[in-house]
Amino acid sequence: MVVLALTLTACTEEAPGPEAAAKELAAAIADGDFGGVAFSQANIDVPAHRDAVLEPLAAIDHTVTLEGVEVATEGDDEGRRATATLAYTWDVTDTTPWAYETSVDLVLQDPQDGDGPQEWAVVWEPDVLVPDLRDGDRLAVTRVRAERAQILGADGAPIVEPRPVHRIGVDKMNLDPARQDAVARAVGAAVGIDVEAYAQKVAGAGDKAFVEAIVVRADDTAGIDLAAVRAIDGVSVVDGELDLAPTRTFARPILGRVGDATAEAVEESGGQVVAGDTIGLSGLQRQYDVQLRGTPGITISVVADGSAGEDTGQDLDLDGAPDPVEDVTDVFAVEPVAGVPLATTLRTDMQVAAEAVLAGVPSASAIVAVQPSTGDVLAAASGPGGDGTSTATTGKYAPGSTFKVASTLAMLRAGVTPETVVSCTPTITVDGREFQNVPGFPQAAIGEVPFRTAFANSCNTAMIAQREAVSQQALHDAAADLGLGVESALGAPGYFGSVPASAEGTEHAASMIGQGKVEASPLGMATLAASVAQGSRVSPVLVRPEVTPAAAEAPAPSGLTPEEAGTLRSLMRSVVTDGSARLLLDLPGEVGAKTGTAQYGDGSLAHAWMIAIQGDLAVAVFVETGDSGSGTAGPLMKAFLDAPDAGVDG
C-alpha cells in the first residue's frame, strides 16, 4: 500500500507552466543574465549571441516583457510545446521609441540535471531578439546629423553664406617626394603658420594627399601676398567656397564660433551630443546651440553576415551615413530635425561699416547703433584692440560727460531750463577735491552763461555746481528713465550700466559728470541716446530666439515725458551747432550729440565717448584710451554716420 501511494504521487507531479520560463527569458534578454533560463539546444552560447547583436544599443534604455503564451493543443506537441510573444521597447529618442514583438518557442523536456520534474526550455533562434534576424546577422546604429541652422541678420537673410575662398597647400600627388619638405616649409613661411608643424603634417600625410596649410577669403587674404604664394614652385591654390560671415571680423565676439564638441560638452549633454558633433563653442552659437543644432536622426539596421568586413557598424557613424555594405535592411529610423534659424537685429551692411571705422583703432573700442522706434540693435561692433571681447555690449566704463544727458534730465526736473544762467568756472572744489573742465575748454563759455551753452561745451563745473539741487537718487532715477542701468530682454549677454542710488560729497559730484562709480557700456549709452530720440525709454533687442525666455522682474515704469525728451534733443542739437561736436554739423538731418571724456588710471589716461542721434538712429562711439570725446570719438562717429551703409533707410 505504501509503495503504491508513492508511485501515484510521483506520476501525478506536474511541471510548471511555460509562462514562468518565458518571463525568465524576457528578464534575461533585458539584463543579460541567463542563469535561470534552460535552452533546448546543447552547446549554444546565448549570452554571447545576445551581447554581440544588441551591443550597438547598449546605451539605450529598454524593456523586454512577456506579452502572452500559447500552448499547443493538438497533435504530438499538445501540452508539450508553447509559443511566447515578447514585447520590446527601446527608448531611442525622448519621443519616439522603437517597439516591436518577437515570438519564441518553448518545449517541455526532462531537466538537464536529470533530477526533478520536467521543465520548459527555450528554442533559441536569432529572430528572438529582432524580427527576421538570421544567424550571423548584426545590428548597426547610424546617427544622422541634423542640418545646423543659420544665424540671420535684420533682413532675414543668413549672415553666414557660401563665399569664395582660396585653399593653399601642398598636393603630394603632383609633387616630387624629394621636394615636398622644402615646398612645405616655403608655403608655411609664405602664409605665416608654424613652418615646422606644417612640414611634419605634410610628411605624415598620404602619398596622394592635398595637405591644406590655410584657407583665405578671395576678397580678403588676411595680408597674405597671394601672388608670391602662387609663385612657389609646387604650391597648390585651390578655389572653392566656404560658409563664412561677410568679413573675417564680422560681429565675432557676439556671434561666436562653432567647432568639434569637446569632451566636457559631450559629458554635460546627457547623450544629446557625441564626439565628432559640431556645436557652438562661444557667443550666440553656444548660447542658442540647442535651437541651432537641431535634433539628430537615428537609423537601426540589420546587416547581413560578412557584408561589411570585420569592422562592424556597431559604433555610431558620426558622418551620418552607413559604411557601404552589400546587404543592409533598415528596421527603424527617426529622421533628423533641422535646427531653427536664430533671428538677430544686426544689419550686415551697418555692422561692416562700423567695423571698418574701428579697424585702425589700437585700444579697445566700440560702435553701437540702435533704432529708437524698435529698440533693434543694428550694429554692435567691437574694435580689434579688445582682444576678442564684446566691448560693444559688455564693456564697463565711466561714461564721462555723455552721462550729462541723464544729469540734465534730473536738473530739468529740479527747475533748470536751457535758458537758466549757470556758473561755468575754471575749477570747482568739493570737500577738498578740485574738479576742472577738459583741457582746451573754450574761454568764451567760461563765466555766467545759459545752461544751453554750458551743456553744448560740456562744462563740468556748471554741472557739479548743481549737486545740491539734484540728489544722487534723482540722478539714478533720471538715468533709469533713459534706460541706463535697466535690464532688457536683449537676447545676448549685455551690460546696461550702473548708477548708484546714494552717494555724497566728491562721489556725488563725480557722478554728476559721469565718473566716480557710474558705469556704462557702449550699448547702455546708445540706449540712453535712443530713449532721448524716441521720447520714451527704449529696451534694446539684439536676438529674437525661437523660445522667449521667462521675463525678468519688470522694471519700474519710466517717468520720461515727451516734453523732457524734446528739451534734451534740443540741447544735444546745440552740441552740434555751437559746442563740442561741431564736426557733425555738415551731416544730413538734424543731428544731436554729446561728447564725453572720462579720466582713468592715475588720471593721465582718458576714455573717449560720443553719442549721437540722427532721425531714427542712435549711436554710441567709445575708445578706451583716447585724447577726448570730440578729438578721438568724434571723427569715428562722423565716419560711421557718413558711411553709405550707415543710414537706417540706406
XYZ file of C-alpha atoms in Angstrom:
650
model
C 0.000 0.000 0.000
C 2.753 2.446 0.900
C 4.702 1.673 -2.284
C 1.577 2.200 -4.434
C 0.843 5.568 -2.849
C 4.339 6.831 -3.505
C 4.154 5.705 -7.127
C 0.890 7.522 -7.735
C 2.288 10.708 -6.206
C 5.334 10.691 -8.484
C 3.242 10.103 -11.593
C 0.886 12.992 -10.925
C 3.567 15.680 -10.112
C 3.138 18.387 -12.772
C 5.787 20.593 -14.410
C 5.316 24.393 -14.060
C 3.572 26.182 -16.926
C 5.605 27.874 -19.713
C 4.731 31.394 -18.506
C 7.380 31.355 -15.791
C 10.093 30.242 -18.223
C 9.018 32.884 -20.757
C 9.170 35.623 -18.097
C 12.648 34.453 -17.087
C 13.715 34.688 -20.729
C 12.332 38.217 -21.102
C 14.190 39.360 -17.988
C 17.386 37.653 -19.160
C 17.289 39.345 -22.558
C 16.750 42.701 -20.839
C 19.632 42.422 -18.355
C 21.916 39.813 -19.917
C 21.740 37.309 -17.053
C 20.599 33.918 -18.438
C 21.463 31.888 -15.335
C 17.859 30.796 -14.744
C 16.948 30.012 -18.360
C 17.054 26.494 -19.874
C 17.655 26.024 -23.606
C 16.679 23.098 -25.785
C 19.898 23.186 -27.813
C 23.187 21.968 -26.458
C 26.450 23.895 -26.829
C 24.771 27.229 -27.598
C 26.173 30.454 -26.110
C 23.038 32.587 -25.938
C 24.536 35.313 -23.692
C 27.358 35.886 -26.178
C 24.925 35.998 -29.086
C 22.651 38.421 -27.253
C 25.563 40.725 -26.375
C 27.011 40.681 -29.880
C 23.700 41.566 -31.517
C 22.499 44.182 -29.032
C 25.819 45.826 -28.221
C 25.159 48.835 -30.523
C 22.024 49.532 -28.457
C 23.733 49.135 -25.086
C 23.408 52.813 -24.173
C 19.669 52.932 -24.933
C 17.197 52.272 -22.137
C 14.888 49.383 -22.956
C 12.365 46.910 -21.631
C 11.520 43.337 -22.640
C 8.221 41.984 -21.342
C 6.126 38.902 -21.849
C 3.083 39.727 -23.936
C 1.484 36.270 -23.840
C 1.934 32.488 -24.169
C 0.014 29.987 -26.301
C 0.336 26.257 -25.528
C -0.097 23.714 -28.350
C -3.467 21.941 -28.071
C -3.291 19.455 -30.948
C -1.078 16.710 -32.311
C 2.078 15.273 -30.812
C 3.038 18.682 -29.370
C -0.158 19.021 -27.346
C 0.769 20.327 -23.928
C 4.460 19.948 -24.685
C 5.153 22.964 -26.871
C 4.325 26.658 -26.409
C 4.917 29.931 -28.235
C 5.649 33.085 -26.225
C 5.331 36.623 -27.552
C 7.918 39.107 -26.293
C 7.402 42.879 -26.468
C 10.482 45.084 -26.851
C 10.625 48.838 -26.299
C 13.839 50.784 -26.949
C 13.779 54.451 -25.872
C 15.736 55.574 -28.916
C 14.624 59.197 -28.526
C 12.646 61.043 -25.888
C 9.547 60.983 -28.062
C 9.955 58.062 -30.475
C 10.542 54.558 -29.093
C 11.375 51.552 -31.221
C 8.717 48.982 -30.295
C 8.259 45.530 -31.783
C 7.337 41.972 -30.911
C 9.063 38.646 -31.483
C 7.999 35.084 -30.835
C 9.926 32.238 -29.287
C 9.132 28.529 -28.974
C 9.432 26.644 -25.717
C 9.397 22.844 -25.318
C 8.743 20.683 -22.306
C 11.732 18.473 -21.666
C 13.421 16.485 -18.957
C 15.567 18.543 -16.605
C 19.175 18.988 -17.682
C 20.473 17.505 -14.420
C 18.091 14.559 -14.684
C 16.506 15.287 -11.323
C 13.088 16.782 -10.626
C 10.102 17.498 -12.820
C 10.201 18.312 -16.483
C 10.999 21.925 -17.401
C 10.208 24.320 -20.200
C 13.245 25.081 -22.335
C 13.716 27.871 -24.855
C 14.276 27.013 -28.511
C 16.723 29.819 -29.260
C 16.732 31.438 -32.684
C 18.343 34.763 -33.750
C 14.953 36.325 -34.514
C 14.015 36.102 -30.839
C 15.970 39.361 -30.497
C 14.855 41.194 -33.636
C 12.289 40.121 -36.237
C 13.799 38.381 -39.282
C 17.299 38.335 -37.773
C 19.309 35.426 -39.221
C 22.309 33.529 -37.996
C 25.385 35.790 -38.103
C 23.423 38.983 -38.719
C 24.183 42.008 -36.556
C 22.741 45.424 -35.858
C 24.227 48.731 -36.907
C 23.247 52.105 -35.471
C 23.725 55.198 -37.589
C 23.398 58.656 -36.088
C 22.281 61.120 -38.746
C 23.339 64.688 -38.145
C 20.736 67.405 -38.310
C 21.367 70.408 -40.501
C 22.634 73.249 -38.320
C 20.539 76.367 -38.715
C 21.848 79.782 -39.639
C 22.028 82.988 -37.647
C 20.020 85.578 -39.554
C 20.503 89.295 -39.955
C 17.861 92.004 -39.723
C 16.708 91.327 -43.287
C 16.083 87.657 -42.527
C 18.968 86.535 -44.729
C 21.701 84.276 -43.324
C 24.702 86.168 -42.020
C 26.897 83.193 -42.847
C 26.736 82.217 -46.518
C 28.905 80.312 -49.015
C 31.687 82.692 -50.024
C 34.659 82.181 -52.380
C 37.929 81.129 -50.771
C 41.428 80.011 -51.728
C 42.720 76.795 -50.141
C 46.513 76.971 -50.067
C 48.570 73.847 -49.574
C 50.752 71.099 -50.972
C 49.404 68.443 -53.344
C 51.697 65.470 -52.733
C 50.350 63.524 -55.704
C 51.746 66.109 -58.134
C 54.981 66.869 -56.326
C 58.340 65.094 -56.403
C 58.779 63.459 -52.966
C 62.321 64.817 -52.779
C 60.977 68.388 -52.870
C 57.978 68.017 -50.562
C 59.714 69.125 -47.377
C 61.239 72.228 -48.965
C 57.954 73.240 -50.607
C 56.041 72.669 -47.382
C 58.425 74.949 -45.499
C 58.244 77.616 -48.186
C 54.440 77.548 -48.153
C 54.307 77.648 -44.350
C 56.568 80.684 -44.241
C 54.648 82.473 -47.002
C 51.285 82.141 -45.264
C 52.589 82.796 -41.753
C 51.943 79.489 -39.997
C 54.197 77.224 -37.910
C 56.657 76.030 -40.560
C 57.966 73.009 -38.656
C 54.486 71.782 -37.719
C 53.256 72.115 -41.292
C 56.284 70.313 -42.713
C 55.615 67.419 -40.348
C 51.954 67.420 -41.317
C 52.871 67.153 -44.987
C 55.381 64.395 -44.291
C 52.809 62.356 -42.376
C 50.026 62.654 -44.934
C 49.263 60.036 -47.589
C 51.168 59.892 -50.867
C 48.229 61.379 -52.786
C 47.012 63.833 -50.170
C 46.354 67.536 -50.581
C 47.668 68.975 -47.311
C 45.970 72.269 -46.583
C 48.052 74.997 -44.987
C 45.473 77.778 -44.758
C 42.181 78.958 -46.210
C 41.798 82.638 -47.101
C 38.891 84.632 -48.427
C 39.003 85.568 -52.053
C 38.193 89.186 -51.126
C 40.397 89.313 -48.012
C 43.607 87.302 -47.979
C 44.480 88.420 -44.420
C 47.632 90.174 -45.567
C 48.972 87.158 -47.455
C 50.640 88.008 -50.772
C 48.741 85.551 -52.934
C 50.872 86.316 -55.988
C 54.023 85.437 -54.050
C 52.415 82.241 -52.791
C 51.422 81.182 -56.307
C 54.997 81.782 -57.413
C 56.280 78.968 -55.166
C 57.107 76.022 -57.403
C 54.980 73.142 -56.131
C 52.329 75.068 -54.221
C 48.642 74.360 -54.899
C 45.969 77.043 -54.627
C 42.514 75.547 -54.963
C 39.497 77.802 -55.423
C 36.360 76.850 -53.538
C 33.583 78.030 -51.258
C 33.142 78.030 -47.514
C 30.310 79.119 -45.229
C 31.553 82.449 -43.885
C 30.323 85.726 -42.407
C 30.598 88.853 -44.578
C 34.067 89.649 -43.176
C 36.701 87.921 -41.062
C 35.789 90.029 -38.035
C 32.037 90.334 -38.509
C 30.446 90.502 -35.037
C 32.785 87.714 -33.996
C 32.579 88.317 -30.219
C 28.785 88.271 -30.415
C 28.092 85.535 -32.960
C 30.808 83.243 -31.587
C 32.116 80.182 -33.352
C 31.335 76.510 -33.896
C 33.645 73.544 -33.760
C 34.026 69.922 -32.716
C 32.358 69.013 -29.442
C 34.751 68.917 -26.512
C 34.868 66.010 -24.090
C 33.292 68.249 -21.454
C 30.427 69.185 -23.771
C 29.765 65.531 -24.560
C 29.693 64.640 -20.872
C 27.433 67.545 -19.923
C 24.947 66.947 -22.747
C 23.338 63.852 -21.284
C 23.703 61.969 -24.550
C 22.481 64.783 -26.804
C 25.991 65.442 -28.114
C 28.573 62.836 -29.103
C 32.216 63.039 -30.088
C 32.537 64.433 -33.596
C 29.411 66.605 -33.402
C 29.654 70.249 -34.392
C 28.428 72.529 -31.633
C 28.515 76.195 -30.679
C 31.636 76.959 -28.672
C 31.124 80.644 -27.879
C 28.802 83.610 -28.328
C 25.302 83.184 -29.724
C 26.365 79.924 -31.356
C 26.856 78.482 -27.877
C 24.011 80.285 -26.123
C 21.460 79.055 -28.665
C 23.209 75.820 -29.607
C 20.194 73.620 -28.871
C 17.986 75.688 -31.173
C 20.589 75.925 -33.926
C 21.918 72.369 -33.999
C 18.526 70.682 -34.211
C 17.898 67.049 -33.319
C 19.922 64.249 -34.895
C 18.188 61.317 -36.520
C 18.963 57.679 -35.923
C 18.698 54.578 -38.070
C 18.886 50.999 -36.833
C 19.745 48.443 -39.476
C 20.213 44.694 -39.770
C 23.495 43.972 -41.528
C 23.952 40.581 -43.143
C 26.837 38.428 -42.022
C 30.153 39.407 -43.655
C 28.767 42.220 -45.766
C 30.857 44.959 -44.164
C 34.032 43.180 -43.093
C 35.226 42.755 -39.536
C 34.742 46.395 -38.535
C 31.045 46.048 -37.824
C 28.838 49.108 -37.743
C 28.232 48.793 -34.037
C 29.892 52.154 -33.375
C 27.900 55.232 -34.239
C 28.649 56.520 -37.705
C 29.054 60.217 -36.993
C 29.190 61.218 -40.620
C 25.502 60.493 -40.922
C 25.775 57.635 -43.438
C 26.452 53.902 -43.018
C 29.602 52.317 -44.349
C 28.995 50.745 -47.761
C 27.606 47.236 -47.339
C 26.065 44.640 -49.606
C 23.005 43.764 -47.561
C 21.605 46.314 -45.109
C 17.966 46.419 -44.066
C 16.736 49.401 -42.083
C 14.380 48.283 -39.334
C 13.844 51.580 -37.533
C 14.505 55.229 -38.325
C 13.894 58.643 -36.815
C 14.509 61.446 -39.271
C 16.750 64.319 -38.146
C 15.066 67.611 -37.363
C 16.950 70.590 -38.728
C 17.868 73.406 -36.380
C 15.765 76.547 -36.223
C 17.390 79.757 -37.521
C 18.210 82.416 -34.952
C 16.916 85.864 -35.835
C 19.039 88.857 -34.896
C 18.514 92.558 -35.454
C 22.000 93.161 -36.876
C 22.148 94.893 -40.215
C 25.061 93.341 -42.032
C 25.901 96.457 -44.054
C 25.864 98.671 -40.968
C 27.911 96.203 -38.917
C 30.518 96.003 -41.673
C 30.645 99.808 -41.858
C 31.115 100.113 -38.091
C 33.903 97.541 -38.006
C 35.660 99.244 -40.914
C 35.643 102.528 -38.982
C 37.206 100.855 -35.936
C 39.760 98.763 -37.852
C 42.678 101.117 -37.155
C 41.940 101.920 -33.505
C 44.711 100.404 -31.330
C 42.886 100.282 -27.988
C 39.566 98.646 -27.169
C 36.760 100.432 -28.982
C 33.149 100.046 -29.991
C 30.309 101.412 -32.072
C 26.710 100.535 -31.191
C 23.766 101.661 -33.299
C 20.177 101.326 -32.051
C 16.946 102.092 -33.885
C 14.895 104.111 -31.370
C 11.494 103.236 -32.819
C 12.032 99.486 -32.385
C 14.912 99.098 -29.942
C 16.678 96.954 -32.556
C 20.454 96.861 -32.203
C 21.505 97.424 -35.802
C 25.246 97.265 -35.193
C 27.376 96.234 -32.238
C 30.960 96.447 -33.412
C 33.987 95.884 -31.186
C 37.378 97.047 -32.406
C 40.431 94.776 -32.723
C 42.038 96.284 -29.619
C 39.554 94.490 -27.383
C 41.276 91.111 -27.831
C 38.113 89.350 -28.942
C 35.806 90.605 -26.185
C 32.481 92.257 -26.939
C 33.425 95.743 -25.810
C 30.261 96.982 -27.506
C 27.798 95.063 -25.349
C 29.602 94.024 -22.173
C 32.261 96.694 -21.576
C 32.121 98.554 -18.235
C 33.474 102.079 -18.318
C 32.853 105.503 -16.829
C 30.749 107.299 -19.460
C 32.121 110.739 -18.674
C 30.251 113.716 -19.988
C 27.917 111.691 -22.207
C 26.178 110.935 -18.889
C 25.372 114.646 -18.606
C 22.269 113.882 -20.662
C 20.938 111.986 -17.629
C 22.244 114.655 -15.215
C 20.479 117.279 -17.283
C 17.196 115.376 -17.116
C 17.465 115.402 -13.304
C 18.280 119.117 -13.409
C 15.288 119.864 -15.644
C 13.116 118.182 -13.040
C 14.732 120.383 -10.395
C 13.708 123.539 -12.267
C 16.683 124.259 -14.537
C 15.839 125.265 -18.119
C 18.083 125.683 -21.171
C 17.977 129.463 -20.536
C 18.799 129.292 -16.824
C 22.043 131.133 -16.130
C 24.630 128.900 -14.505
C 28.185 129.496 -13.371
C 30.820 127.786 -15.509
C 34.031 128.393 -13.572
C 37.515 127.122 -14.497
C 37.524 124.893 -11.412
C 35.288 123.881 -8.512
C 36.310 122.299 -5.218
C 34.208 119.777 -3.339
C 35.353 118.540 0.071
C 38.944 119.404 -0.811
C 38.946 117.798 -4.265
C 39.322 120.087 -7.231
C 37.355 119.428 -10.402
C 38.106 121.206 -13.655
C 36.986 121.271 -17.245
C 38.678 119.317 -20.011
C 41.906 120.735 -21.425
C 41.220 123.231 -24.194
C 37.806 124.192 -22.834
C 36.704 127.340 -24.752
C 37.224 130.541 -22.805
C 34.093 132.018 -24.373
C 31.994 129.544 -22.410
C 33.559 130.482 -19.029
C 31.541 132.646 -16.668
C 27.832 133.179 -16.136
C 26.279 131.518 -19.158
C 22.958 129.989 -20.183
C 22.742 126.322 -19.309
C 22.441 125.557 -23.045
C 25.937 126.980 -23.552
C 27.325 125.055 -20.589
C 25.806 121.825 -21.914
C 26.924 122.424 -25.501
C 30.523 122.896 -24.401
C 30.358 120.230 -21.679
C 31.180 122.403 -18.678
C 31.990 120.116 -15.749
C 31.957 122.817 -13.098
C 28.483 124.057 -14.036
C 27.077 120.549 -13.685
C 28.799 119.890 -10.361
C 27.603 123.241 -9.037
C 24.016 121.882 -9.290
C 24.737 118.938 -6.986
C 22.789 120.456 -4.105
C 19.655 120.669 -6.260
C 19.985 117.141 -7.672
C 20.239 114.246 -5.240
C 22.044 111.030 -6.101
C 18.674 109.257 -6.060
C 17.307 111.775 -8.560
C 20.371 111.178 -10.730
C 19.841 107.411 -10.553
C 16.155 107.747 -11.427
C 16.795 110.037 -14.390
C 19.356 107.611 -15.798
C 16.936 104.699 -15.350
C 14.180 106.637 -17.117
C 16.546 106.833 -20.100
C 17.299 103.099 -19.943
C 20.714 103.254 -18.284
C 21.064 100.542 -15.646
C 17.769 98.915 -16.667
C 17.843 95.255 -17.712
C 16.406 94.435 -21.106
C 15.485 91.257 -22.989
C 18.496 91.738 -25.247
C 18.738 88.037 -26.064
C 22.511 88.095 -25.625
C 24.924 88.930 -22.819
C 24.838 92.642 -22.176
C 25.754 95.204 -19.555
C 23.241 98.013 -19.248
C 25.066 100.240 -16.791
C 25.036 101.131 -13.116
C 24.293 104.401 -11.330
C 24.471 104.391 -7.521
C 21.264 105.467 -5.780
C 23.193 107.008 -2.904
C 26.428 108.979 -2.830
C 27.717 112.044 -1.054
C 30.460 114.614 -1.314
C 33.046 114.108 -4.010
C 31.460 110.842 -5.137
C 28.149 112.566 -5.802
C 29.981 115.412 -7.539
C 31.813 112.920 -9.771
C 28.511 111.208 -10.585
C 27.150 114.471 -11.979
C 29.747 114.275 -14.761
C 29.585 110.523 -15.353
C 32.538 109.483 -13.276
C 33.003 108.123 -9.763
C 31.042 104.874 -9.536
C 28.875 105.486 -12.602
C 29.463 102.813 -15.239
C 28.051 102.156 -18.678
C 28.658 100.093 -21.763
C 28.526 101.437 -25.310
C 25.232 99.550 -25.584
C 23.931 101.341 -22.500
C 24.867 104.776 -23.826
C 23.360 104.018 -27.242
C 20.173 103.032 -25.390
C 20.209 106.334 -23.484
C 20.538 108.257 -26.746
C 17.778 106.170 -28.342
C 15.425 106.970 -25.461
C 16.012 110.680 -26.000
C 15.333 110.286 -29.720
C 12.188 108.197 -29.189
C 10.769 110.271 -26.341
C 10.291 107.204 -24.152
C 12.557 104.606 -22.605
C 13.896 102.153 -25.198
C 14.575 98.495 -24.395
C 17.289 97.238 -26.757
C 16.871 93.914 -28.568
C 19.619 92.011 -30.373
C 18.217 88.471 -30.658
C 14.726 87.097 -31.136
C 15.027 83.434 -30.121
C 12.581 80.682 -31.032
C 11.527 80.399 -27.401
C 11.304 83.651 -25.497
C 12.917 83.269 -22.071
C 10.863 83.867 -18.972
C 10.562 87.573 -18.338
C 12.640 89.016 -15.540
C 11.063 91.269 -12.973
C 9.621 94.233 -14.858
C 11.478 97.499 -14.224
C 9.700 100.481 -12.757
C 7.883 102.499 -15.430
C 9.877 105.295 -16.975
C 8.932 108.794 -15.989
C 10.410 110.347 -19.130
C 7.920 112.686 -20.763
C 7.836 113.766 -24.414
C 8.460 117.348 -23.288
C 11.581 116.365 -21.357
C 12.881 114.340 -24.294
C 12.235 117.253 -26.626
C 14.300 119.562 -24.440
C 17.142 117.040 -24.314
C 17.086 116.721 -28.106
C 17.281 120.485 -28.399
C 20.269 120.614 -26.066
C 22.009 117.799 -27.942
C 21.450 119.694 -31.161
C 23.233 122.679 -29.586
C 26.296 120.476 -29.006
C 26.497 120.083 -32.803
C 25.659 123.639 -33.790
C 27.536 125.529 -31.075
C 29.543 123.096 -28.984
C 31.998 120.220 -28.833
C 30.519 118.183 -31.725
C 30.619 120.817 -34.487
C 32.386 118.357 -36.766
C 28.981 116.660 -37.274
C 27.298 119.831 -38.467
C 27.578 119.073 -42.177
C 25.873 115.670 -41.871
C 22.358 115.452 -43.297
C 19.398 115.745 -40.990
C 19.161 117.321 -37.568
C 21.961 115.547 -35.761
C 22.219 115.861 -31.987
C 25.188 114.678 -29.943
C 27.059 114.704 -26.656
C 30.781 114.229 -26.184
C 32.435 112.639 -23.174
C 35.894 112.278 -21.709
C 36.489 110.227 -18.564
C 39.904 110.072 -16.889
C 41.017 106.713 -15.566
C 44.094 105.105 -14.049
C 46.255 107.803 -12.499
C 44.283 110.455 -14.345
C 46.652 110.702 -17.278
C 44.567 108.388 -19.470
C 41.052 109.000 -20.723
C 38.099 107.142 -22.204
C 36.724 108.943 -25.255
C 32.969 108.898 -25.916
C 30.399 110.382 -28.212
C 26.697 109.658 -28.537
C 24.569 110.970 -31.378
C 21.023 110.842 -32.720
C 20.076 111.240 -36.360
C 16.463 110.594 -37.295
C 15.562 107.037 -36.293
C 19.137 106.191 -35.360
C 21.058 106.451 -32.084
C 24.775 105.729 -31.959
C 27.424 105.439 -29.266
C 31.145 105.516 -30.099
C 33.724 104.555 -27.497
C 37.526 104.361 -27.393
C 39.116 103.027 -24.227
C 42.219 105.217 -24.441
C 41.967 108.457 -26.373
C 42.534 112.201 -26.123
C 38.968 113.415 -25.787
C 35.432 112.718 -26.848
C 35.452 115.363 -29.551
C 39.022 114.694 -30.715
C 39.042 110.873 -30.687
C 35.471 109.570 -30.760
C 34.116 112.439 -32.847
C 35.914 111.610 -36.131
C 34.891 107.953 -35.749
C 31.275 108.975 -35.257
C 31.370 111.170 -38.334
C 32.981 108.441 -40.422
C 30.290 105.995 -39.365
C 27.330 108.312 -39.932
C 28.855 109.374 -43.243
C 29.288 105.789 -44.452
C 26.984 104.875 -47.363
C 25.526 101.923 -45.440
C 25.086 103.594 -42.046
C 21.723 105.234 -42.603
C 18.626 103.448 -41.324
C 16.975 103.911 -44.698
C 20.154 103.432 -46.717
